[in-house]
PDB file of C-alpha atoms in Angstrom:
ATOM      1  CA  UNK B 939      -4.041  14.287  18.729  1.00 48.00           C
ATOM      2  CA  UNK B 940      -0.823  12.981  20.299  1.00 49.00           C
ATOM      3  CA  UNK B 941      -0.760   9.216  19.892  1.00 45.00           C
ATOM      4  CA  UNK B 942       0.823   6.759  22.314  1.00 52.00           C
ATOM      5  CA  UNK B 943       1.832   3.850  20.074  1.00 50.00           C
ATOM      6  CA  UNK B 944       2.486   1.453  22.971  1.00 55.00           C
ATOM      7  CA  UNK B 945      -0.872   2.143  24.607  1.00 51.00           C
ATOM      8  CA  UNK B 946      -2.532   1.830  21.209  1.00 49.00           C
ATOM      9  CA  UNK B 947      -1.012  -1.594  20.497  1.00 51.00           C
ATOM     10  CA  UNK B 948      -1.348  -2.969  24.016  1.00 49.00           C
ATOM     11  CA  UNK B 949      -4.831  -1.780  24.948  1.00 43.00           C
ATOM     12  CA  UNK B 950      -6.584  -0.952  21.671  1.00 42.00           C
ATOM     13  CA  UNK B 951      -5.641  -3.886  19.455  1.00 50.00           C
ATOM     14  CA  UNK B 952      -9.341  -4.301  18.651  1.00 55.00           C
ATOM     15  CA  UNK B 953      -8.977  -1.429  16.151  1.00 58.00           C
ATOM     16  CA  UNK B 954      -6.698  -3.458  13.888  1.00 63.00           C
ATOM     17  CA  UNK B 955      -8.519  -6.736  14.586  1.00 73.00           C
ATOM     18  CA  UNK B 956     -11.814  -5.327  13.317  1.00 70.00           C
ATOM     19  CA  UNK B 957      -9.974  -3.791  10.367  1.00 71.00           C
ATOM     20  CA  UNK B 958      -8.701  -7.191   9.241  1.00 79.00           C
ATOM     21  CA  UNK B 959     -12.211  -8.133   8.149  1.00 79.00           C
ATOM     22  CA  UNK B 960     -12.047  -5.370   5.528  1.00 88.00           C
ATOM     23  CA  UNK B 961      -8.949  -6.751   3.857  1.00 90.00           C
ATOM     24  CA  UNK B 962     -11.117  -9.334   2.089  1.00 88.00           C
ATOM     25  CA  UNK B 963     -12.617  -6.407   0.166  1.00 91.00           C
ATOM     26  CA  UNK B 964      -9.216  -5.430  -1.261  1.00 93.00           C
ATOM     27  CA  UNK B 965      -7.515  -6.865  -4.341  1.00 87.00           C
ATOM     28  CA  UNK B 966      -4.064  -7.606  -2.910  1.00 88.00           C
ATOM     29  CA  UNK B 967      -2.461  -9.263  -5.954  1.00 86.00           C
ATOM     30  CA  UNK B 968       1.200  -8.605  -6.730  1.00 88.00           C
ATOM     31  CA  UNK B 969       0.574  -5.972  -9.379  1.00 91.00           C
ATOM     32  CA  UNK B 970      -1.624  -3.860  -7.108  1.00 96.00           C
ATOM     33  CA  UNK B 971      -0.509  -0.596  -5.525  1.00 97.00           C
ATOM     34  CA  UNK B 972      -2.241   0.085  -2.204  1.00 98.00           C
ATOM     35  CA  UNK B 973      -2.159   3.000   0.206  1.00 98.00           C
ATOM     36  CA  UNK B 974      -2.904   2.261   3.862  1.00 97.00           C
ATOM     37  CA  UNK B 975      -4.072   5.703   4.970  1.00 98.00           C
ATOM     38  CA  UNK B 976      -3.654   6.208   8.704  1.00 96.00           C
ATOM     39  CA  UNK B 977      -1.641   3.020   9.103  1.00 95.00           C
ATOM     40  CA  UNK B 978      -0.878   3.418  12.802  1.00 93.00           C
ATOM     41  CA  UNK B 979       1.687   0.848  13.906  1.00 92.00           C
ATOM     42  CA  UNK B 980       1.489  -1.038  10.609  1.00 95.00           C
ATOM     43  CA  UNK B 981      -0.517  -4.143  11.511  1.00 92.00           C
ATOM     44  CA  UNK B 982      -2.947  -3.852   8.597  1.00 94.00           C
ATOM     45  CA  UNK B 983      -0.249  -2.580   6.223  1.00 96.00           C
ATOM     46  CA  UNK B 984       1.547  -5.859   6.814  1.00 95.00           C
ATOM     47  CA  UNK B 985      -1.638  -7.850   6.214  1.00 93.00           C
ATOM     48  CA  UNK B 986      -2.233  -6.017   2.933  1.00 95.00           C
ATOM     49  CA  UNK B 987       1.325  -6.757   1.791  1.00 95.00           C
ATOM     50  CA  UNK B 988       1.258 -10.510   2.497  1.00 92.00           C
ATOM     51  CA  UNK B 989       0.062 -11.459  -0.993  1.00 88.00           C
ATOM     52  CA  UNK B 990       2.735  -9.393  -2.705  1.00 93.00           C
ATOM     53  CA  UNK B 991       0.971  -6.097  -3.365  1.00 95.00           C
ATOM     54  CA  UNK B 992       3.042  -2.911  -3.194  1.00 97.00           C
ATOM     55  CA  UNK B 993       1.794  -1.167  -0.079  1.00 97.00           C
ATOM     56  CA  UNK B 994       2.677   2.218   1.383  1.00 98.00           C
ATOM     57  CA  UNK B 995       1.580   3.043   4.911  1.00 98.00           C
ATOM     58  CA  UNK B 996       1.153   6.679   5.904  1.00 98.00           C
ATOM     59  CA  UNK B 997       0.250   8.339   9.180  1.00 97.00           C
ATOM     60  CA  UNK B 998       0.444  11.875  10.538  1.00 94.00           C
ATOM     61  CA  UNK B 999       1.915  10.597  13.826  1.00 93.00           C
ATOM     62  CA  UNK B1000       5.705  10.312  13.924  1.00 94.00           C
ATOM     63  CA  UNK B1001       5.412   8.014  16.956  1.00 93.00           C
ATOM     64  CA  UNK B1002       3.131   5.618  15.076  1.00 93.00           C
ATOM     65  CA  UNK B1003       5.378   5.573  12.011  1.00 96.00           C
ATOM     66  CA  UNK B1004       8.463   4.993  14.144  1.00 96.00           C
ATOM     67  CA  UNK B1005       6.767   1.988  15.749  1.00 94.00           C
ATOM     68  CA  UNK B1006       5.540   0.704  12.366  1.00 96.00           C
ATOM     69  CA  UNK B1007       9.085   0.801  10.954  1.00 97.00           C
ATOM     70  CA  UNK B1008      10.346  -1.128  13.969  1.00 96.00           C
ATOM     71  CA  UNK B1009       7.562  -3.695  13.646  1.00 95.00           C
ATOM     72  CA  UNK B1010       7.867  -4.175   9.870  1.00 97.00           C
ATOM     73  CA  UNK B1011      11.259  -2.898   8.655  1.00 98.00           C
ATOM     74  CA  UNK B1012      10.778  -4.273   5.130  1.00 97.00           C
ATOM     75  CA  UNK B1013       7.673  -2.205   4.442  1.00 98.00           C
ATOM     76  CA  UNK B1014       7.375   1.400   3.254  1.00 98.00           C
ATOM     77  CA  UNK B1015       6.064   3.792   5.932  1.00 98.00           C
ATOM     78  CA  UNK B1016       5.928   7.554   5.685  1.00 97.00           C
ATOM     79  CA  UNK B1017       4.795  10.455   7.845  1.00 97.00           C
ATOM     80  CA  UNK B1018       2.275  12.275   5.665  1.00 97.00           C
ATOM     81  CA  UNK B1019      -0.806  14.489   5.653  1.00 97.00           C
ATOM     82  CA  UNK B1020      -3.814  12.585   4.287  1.00 97.00           C
ATOM     83  CA  UNK B1021      -5.356  15.803   2.988  1.00 98.00           C
ATOM     84  CA  UNK B1022      -2.279  16.591   0.901  1.00 97.00           C
ATOM     85  CA  UNK B1023      -1.041  13.318  -0.590  1.00 97.00           C
ATOM     86  CA  UNK B1024       2.007  13.481  -2.822  1.00 95.00           C
ATOM     87  CA  UNK B1025       0.685  10.965  -5.370  1.00 97.00           C
ATOM     88  CA  UNK B1026      -1.267  11.358  -8.604  1.00 96.00           C
ATOM     89  CA  UNK B1027      -3.151   8.568 -10.422  1.00 97.00           C
ATOM     90  CA  UNK B1028      -0.941   6.084  -8.598  1.00 97.00           C
ATOM     91  CA  UNK B1029      -2.894   3.701  -6.390  1.00 98.00           C
ATOM     92  CA  UNK B1030      -5.313   0.933  -7.298  1.00 97.00           C
ATOM     93  CA  UNK B1031      -6.774   1.115  -3.787  1.00 97.00           C
ATOM     94  CA  UNK B1032      -6.755   3.520  -0.888  1.00 98.00           C
ATOM     95  CA  UNK B1033      -7.533   1.555   2.272  1.00 97.00           C
ATOM     96  CA  UNK B1034      -8.308   3.146   5.622  1.00 97.00           C
ATOM     97  CA  UNK B1035      -9.511   1.833   8.962  1.00 94.00           C
ATOM     98  CA  UNK B1036     -10.724   4.008  11.862  1.00 92.00           C
ATOM     99  CA  UNK B1037      -9.088   7.185  10.577  1.00 94.00           C
ATOM    100  CA  UNK B1038     -11.473   9.491   8.714  1.00 97.00           C
ATOM    101  CA  UNK B1039     -13.313  10.570  11.863  1.00 95.00           C
ATOM    102  CA  UNK B1040     -10.120  12.297  13.058  1.00 93.00           C
ATOM    103  CA  UNK B1041      -9.850  14.544   9.993  1.00 95.00           C
ATOM    104  CA  UNK B1042     -11.774  17.861  10.086  1.00 94.00           C
ATOM    105  CA  UNK B1043     -11.533  18.791   6.392  1.00 96.00           C
ATOM    106  CA  UNK B1044     -13.354  15.930   4.681  1.00 97.00           C
ATOM    107  CA  UNK B1045     -13.653  17.714   1.334  1.00 97.00           C
ATOM    108  CA  UNK B1046      -9.888  18.160   1.130  1.00 98.00           C
ATOM    109  CA  UNK B1047      -9.319  14.585   2.304  1.00 98.00           C
ATOM    110  CA  UNK B1048     -11.570  13.082  -0.384  1.00 98.00           C
ATOM    111  CA  UNK B1049     -10.100  15.298  -3.104  1.00 97.00           C
ATOM    112  CA  UNK B1050      -6.601  14.190  -2.057  1.00 98.00           C
ATOM    113  CA  UNK B1051      -7.598  10.520  -2.151  1.00 98.00           C
ATOM    114  CA  UNK B1052      -9.414  10.899  -5.470  1.00 98.00           C
ATOM    115  CA  UNK B1053      -6.354  12.519  -7.038  1.00 97.00           C
ATOM    116  CA  UNK B1054      -4.050   9.749  -5.768  1.00 98.00           C
ATOM    117  CA  UNK B1055      -6.163   6.937  -7.284  1.00 98.00           C
ATOM    118  CA  UNK B1056      -5.946   5.550 -10.792  1.00 97.00           C
ATOM    119  CA  UNK B1057      -9.082   5.661 -12.929  1.00 97.00           C
ATOM    120  CA  UNK B1058     -11.484   3.040 -11.571  1.00 96.00           C
ATOM    121  CA  UNK B1059      -9.376   2.848  -8.412  1.00 97.00           C
ATOM    122  CA  UNK B1060     -11.218   2.162  -5.158  1.00 97.00           C
ATOM    123  CA  UNK B1061     -11.530   3.786  -1.793  1.00 98.00           C
ATOM    124  CA  UNK B1062     -12.232   1.131   0.852  1.00 97.00           C
ATOM    125  CA  UNK B1063     -12.676   2.506   4.326  1.00 97.00           C
ATOM    126  CA  UNK B1064     -14.422   2.216   7.650  1.00 96.00           C
ATOM    127  CA  UNK B1065     -14.724   4.805  10.412  1.00 96.00           C
ATOM    128  CA  UNK B1066     -17.039   6.185  13.090  1.00 96.00           C
ATOM    129  CA  UNK B1067     -20.660   6.786  12.130  1.00 98.00           C
ATOM    130  CA  UNK B1068     -23.242   9.147  13.591  1.00 97.00           C
ATOM    131  CA  UNK B1069     -23.638   8.612  17.371  1.00 97.00           C
ATOM    132  CA  UNK B1070     -20.443   6.568  17.635  1.00 97.00           C
ATOM    133  CA  UNK B1071     -19.400   6.372  21.331  1.00 97.00           C
ATOM    134  CA  UNK B1072     -22.296   8.712  22.119  1.00 97.00           C
ATOM    135  CA  UNK B1073     -22.752   7.455  25.680  1.00 98.00           C
ATOM    136  CA  UNK B1074     -19.033   7.764  26.466  1.00 98.00           C
ATOM    137  CA  UNK B1075     -18.734  11.244  25.001  1.00 97.00           C
ATOM    138  CA  UNK B1076     -21.881  12.449  26.766  1.00 97.00           C
ATOM    139  CA  UNK B1077     -20.636  11.186  30.136  1.00 98.00           C
ATOM    140  CA  UNK B1078     -17.184  12.679  29.617  1.00 98.00           C
ATOM    141  CA  UNK B1079     -18.647  16.054  28.647  1.00 97.00           C
ATOM    142  CA  UNK B1080     -20.874  16.123  31.751  1.00 97.00           C
ATOM    143  CA  UNK B1081     -17.910  15.368  34.023  1.00 97.00           C
ATOM    144  CA  UNK B1082     -15.609  17.910  32.395  1.00 96.00           C
ATOM    145  CA  UNK B1083     -18.220  20.642  32.834  1.00 96.00           C
ATOM    146  CA  UNK B1084     -18.608  19.705  36.501  1.00 97.00           C
ATOM    147  CA  UNK B1085     -14.847  20.231  36.870  1.00 97.00           C
ATOM    148  CA  UNK B1086     -14.993  23.610  35.164  1.00 96.00           C
ATOM    149  CA  UNK B1087     -13.752  22.580  31.720  1.00 95.00           C
ATOM    150  CA  UNK B1088     -15.441  22.753  28.338  1.00 93.00           C
ATOM    151  CA  UNK B1089     -15.649  19.880  25.883  1.00 93.00           C
ATOM    152  CA  UNK B1090     -15.660  20.176  22.121  1.00 91.00           C
ATOM    153  CA  UNK B1091     -15.600  16.876  20.259  1.00 91.00           C
ATOM    154  CA  UNK B1092     -12.660  16.352  17.922  1.00 89.00           C
ATOM    155  CA  UNK B1093     -14.515  13.661  16.021  1.00 93.00           C
ATOM    156  CA  UNK B1094     -16.398  13.721  12.726  1.00 96.00           C
ATOM    157  CA  UNK B1095     -19.126  11.085  12.872  1.00 97.00           C
ATOM    158  CA  UNK B1096     -21.441  11.398   9.832  1.00 98.00           C
ATOM    159  CA  UNK B1097     -24.510   9.460   8.809  1.00 98.00           C
ATOM    160  CA  UNK B1098     -24.215   7.439   5.611  1.00 97.00           C
ATOM    161  CA  UNK B1099     -26.550   9.944   3.926  1.00 97.00           C
ATOM    162  CA  UNK B1100     -24.251  12.839   4.854  1.00 97.00           C
ATOM    163  CA  UNK B1101     -21.157  11.001   3.681  1.00 98.00           C
ATOM    164  CA  UNK B1102     -22.754   9.837   0.459  1.00 98.00           C
ATOM    165  CA  UNK B1103     -23.127  13.491  -0.546  1.00 98.00           C
ATOM    166  CA  UNK B1104     -19.460  14.234   0.231  1.00 98.00           C
ATOM    167  CA  UNK B1105     -18.280  11.246  -1.810  1.00 98.00           C
ATOM    168  CA  UNK B1106     -20.395  12.143  -4.819  1.00 97.00           C
ATOM    169  CA  UNK B1107     -19.279  15.773  -4.685  1.00 97.00           C
ATOM    170  CA  UNK B1108     -15.664  14.566  -4.759  1.00 97.00           C
ATOM    171  CA  UNK B1109     -16.363  12.541  -7.911  1.00 97.00           C
ATOM    172  CA  UNK B1110     -16.720   9.058  -6.463  1.00 98.00           C
ATOM    173  CA  UNK B1111     -19.311   6.506  -7.528  1.00 97.00           C
ATOM    174  CA  UNK B1112     -20.578   4.626  -4.481  1.00 97.00           C
ATOM    175  CA  UNK B1113     -20.456   0.872  -4.785  1.00 97.00           C
ATOM    176  CA  UNK B1114     -21.337   0.065  -1.175  1.00 96.00           C
ATOM    177  CA  UNK B1115     -22.121   2.112   1.946  1.00 97.00           C
ATOM    178  CA  UNK B1116     -23.609   0.904   5.224  1.00 96.00           C
ATOM    179  CA  UNK B1117     -23.974   2.283   8.743  1.00 97.00           C
ATOM    180  CA  UNK B1118     -24.268  -0.109  11.676  1.00 95.00           C
ATOM    181  CA  UNK B1119     -23.891  -0.666  15.411  1.00 96.00           C
ATOM    182  CA  UNK B1120     -20.731  -2.470  16.511  1.00 94.00           C
ATOM    183  CA  UNK B1121     -20.593  -2.877  20.297  1.00 94.00           C
ATOM    184  CA  UNK B1122     -16.889  -3.218  21.068  1.00 93.00           C
ATOM    185  CA  UNK B1123     -15.343  -4.954  24.118  1.00 93.00           C
ATOM    186  CA  UNK B1124     -12.466  -2.984  25.632  1.00 93.00           C
ATOM    187  CA  UNK B1125      -9.367  -4.775  26.912  1.00 88.00           C
ATOM    188  CA  UNK B1126      -8.073  -4.861  30.489  1.00 88.00           C
ATOM    189  CA  UNK B1127     -11.230  -5.446  32.524  1.00 93.00           C
ATOM    190  CA  UNK B1128     -12.164  -2.604  34.867  1.00 94.00           C
ATOM    191  CA  UNK B1129      -9.420  -0.389  33.416  1.00 94.00           C
ATOM    192  CA  UNK B1130     -10.776  -0.685  29.880  1.00 95.00           C
ATOM    193  CA  UNK B1131     -12.781   2.530  29.733  1.00 96.00           C
ATOM    194  CA  UNK B1132     -10.086   4.497  31.541  1.00 95.00           C
ATOM    195  CA  UNK B1133      -7.449   3.286  29.084  1.00 92.00           C
ATOM    196  CA  UNK B1134      -9.723   4.169  26.178  1.00 93.00           C
ATOM    197  CA  UNK B1135     -10.353   7.645  27.534  1.00 94.00           C
ATOM    198  CA  UNK B1136      -6.644   8.285  28.157  1.00 91.00           C
ATOM    199  CA  UNK B1137      -5.976   7.648  24.476  1.00 87.00           C
ATOM    200  CA  UNK B1138      -8.990   9.109  22.728  1.00 89.00           C
ATOM    201  CA  UNK B1139      -9.628  12.060  25.066  1.00 93.00           C
ATOM    202  CA  UNK B1140      -5.929  12.769  25.584  1.00 90.00           C
ATOM    203  CA  UNK B1141      -6.136  16.366  24.398  1.00 89.00           C
ATOM    204  CA  UNK B1142      -8.745  17.142  27.058  1.00 92.00           C
ATOM    205  CA  UNK B1143      -7.030  15.606  30.089  1.00 92.00           C
ATOM    206  CA  UNK B1144      -3.301  15.806  29.395  1.00 87.00           C
ATOM    207  CA  UNK B1145      -2.961  19.227  31.028  1.00 89.00           C
ATOM    208  CA  UNK B1146      -4.824  18.507  34.252  1.00 93.00           C
ATOM    209  CA  UNK B1147      -3.161  17.146  37.390  1.00 96.00           C
ATOM    210  CA  UNK B1148      -2.867  13.387  37.842  1.00 94.00           C
ATOM    211  CA  UNK B1149      -5.270  13.485  40.791  1.00 96.00           C
ATOM    212  CA  UNK B1150      -7.938  15.433  38.910  1.00 97.00           C
ATOM    213  CA  UNK B1151      -7.538  13.293  35.792  1.00 96.00           C
ATOM    214  CA  UNK B1152      -8.126  10.142  37.823  1.00 96.00           C
ATOM    215  CA  UNK B1153     -11.222  11.714  39.348  1.00 97.00           C
ATOM    216  CA  UNK B1154     -12.550  12.716  35.912  1.00 97.00           C
ATOM    217  CA  UNK B1155     -12.029   9.189  34.614  1.00 97.00           C
ATOM    218  CA  UNK B1156     -13.661   7.665  37.715  1.00 97.00           C
ATOM    219  CA  UNK B1157     -16.725   9.899  37.420  1.00 98.00           C
ATOM    220  CA  UNK B1158     -17.037   9.140  33.698  1.00 98.00           C
ATOM    221  CA  UNK B1159     -16.971   5.426  34.466  1.00 98.00           C
ATOM    222  CA  UNK B1160     -19.640   5.888  37.130  1.00 98.00           C
ATOM    223  CA  UNK B1161     -22.043   7.480  34.642  1.00 98.00           C
ATOM    224  CA  UNK B1162     -21.372   4.799  32.005  1.00 98.00           C
ATOM    225  CA  UNK B1163     -21.491   1.823  34.363  1.00 97.00           C
ATOM    226  CA  UNK B1164     -25.160   0.890  34.038  1.00 96.00           C
ATOM    227  CA  UNK B1165     -25.236   0.952  30.228  1.00 97.00           C
ATOM    228  CA  UNK B1166     -21.717  -0.089  29.161  1.00 98.00           C
ATOM    229  CA  UNK B1167     -20.399  -2.444  31.885  1.00 98.00           C
ATOM    230  CA  UNK B1168     -21.455  -5.985  31.001  1.00 95.00           C
ATOM    231  CA  UNK B1169     -20.183  -9.337  32.285  1.00 90.00           C
ATOM    232  CA  UNK B1170     -16.991  -7.927  33.810  1.00 92.00           C
ATOM    233  CA  UNK B1171     -15.921  -5.822  30.859  1.00 95.00           C
ATOM    234  CA  UNK B1172     -16.632  -2.492  29.238  1.00 97.00           C
ATOM    235  CA  UNK B1173     -18.543  -2.619  25.939  1.00 97.00           C
ATOM    236  CA  UNK B1174     -18.059   0.655  24.042  1.00 96.00           C
ATOM    237  CA  UNK B1175     -21.043   1.890  22.045  1.00 97.00           C
ATOM    238  CA  UNK B1176     -19.338   1.963  18.676  1.00 96.00           C
ATOM    239  CA  UNK B1177     -21.168   2.681  15.419  1.00 97.00           C
ATOM    240  CA  UNK B1178     -19.409   2.371  12.076  1.00 96.00           C
ATOM    241  CA  UNK B1179     -19.769   3.393   8.457  1.00 97.00           C
ATOM    242  CA  UNK B1180     -18.221   1.135   5.801  1.00 96.00           C
ATOM    243  CA  UNK B1181     -17.614   2.344   2.258  1.00 97.00           C
ATOM    244  CA  UNK B1182     -16.485   1.086  -1.124  1.00 97.00           C
ATOM    245  CA  UNK B1183     -16.328   3.905  -3.653  1.00 98.00           C
ATOM    246  CA  UNK B1184     -14.857   4.031  -7.158  1.00 98.00           C
ATOM    247  CA  UNK B1185     -13.025   6.865  -8.880  1.00 97.00           C
ATOM    248  CA  UNK B1186     -14.967   7.808 -11.998  1.00 84.00           C
ATOM    249  CA  UNK B1187     -12.971   8.431 -15.167  1.00 68.00           C
TER     250      UNK B1187
END
């Protein structure tokens, strides 16, 4: 996925805003070491650091990390692979918001996180659950096929039962895990779904002509209109899974 940091901040600020509610779950005292995994442009990294904790923000996107360093020059940001973290028994908490569903190798990801945590350290994360954005993806797939293209989802959206097994196999003890609907308003009125699709389906439409891309986006909107357009805004059919898991000794 090629990320557009300006589009992300300007049109998808809801990602970080929802993530702020999870910070209350994190011990952010001065002696804590925290990893913000998939930090994006650094908004939540900054929130985590406000109480004096030592926080490192990592992301695989050089564009996101560049923007994060510009936004918060006093914080530590690094381009890194979440499945191959260069830390061992180091962090009290690994925090992550809206990231895990982008990572294909979940076993390697969880092993990497487990290895980076201290004994009794916590993984606190939230990401897409089973059937997240199902209506949007279904509409987009239908339209792509009508235009002669195939669609293969890049996302990993598990049920809590599926993810519970992965966590336990990695050695984590589950303290809290829930799966829930979270209808999410998209910014920018009528352009909201188009903006969302340009970011999150970028790999599928970046190589088509401007004219065809606009047609694909228009036809996707048309299919989604009845179910997702409400009171002059798009409401994306988000579903989330929220987890607190502890590294066993």
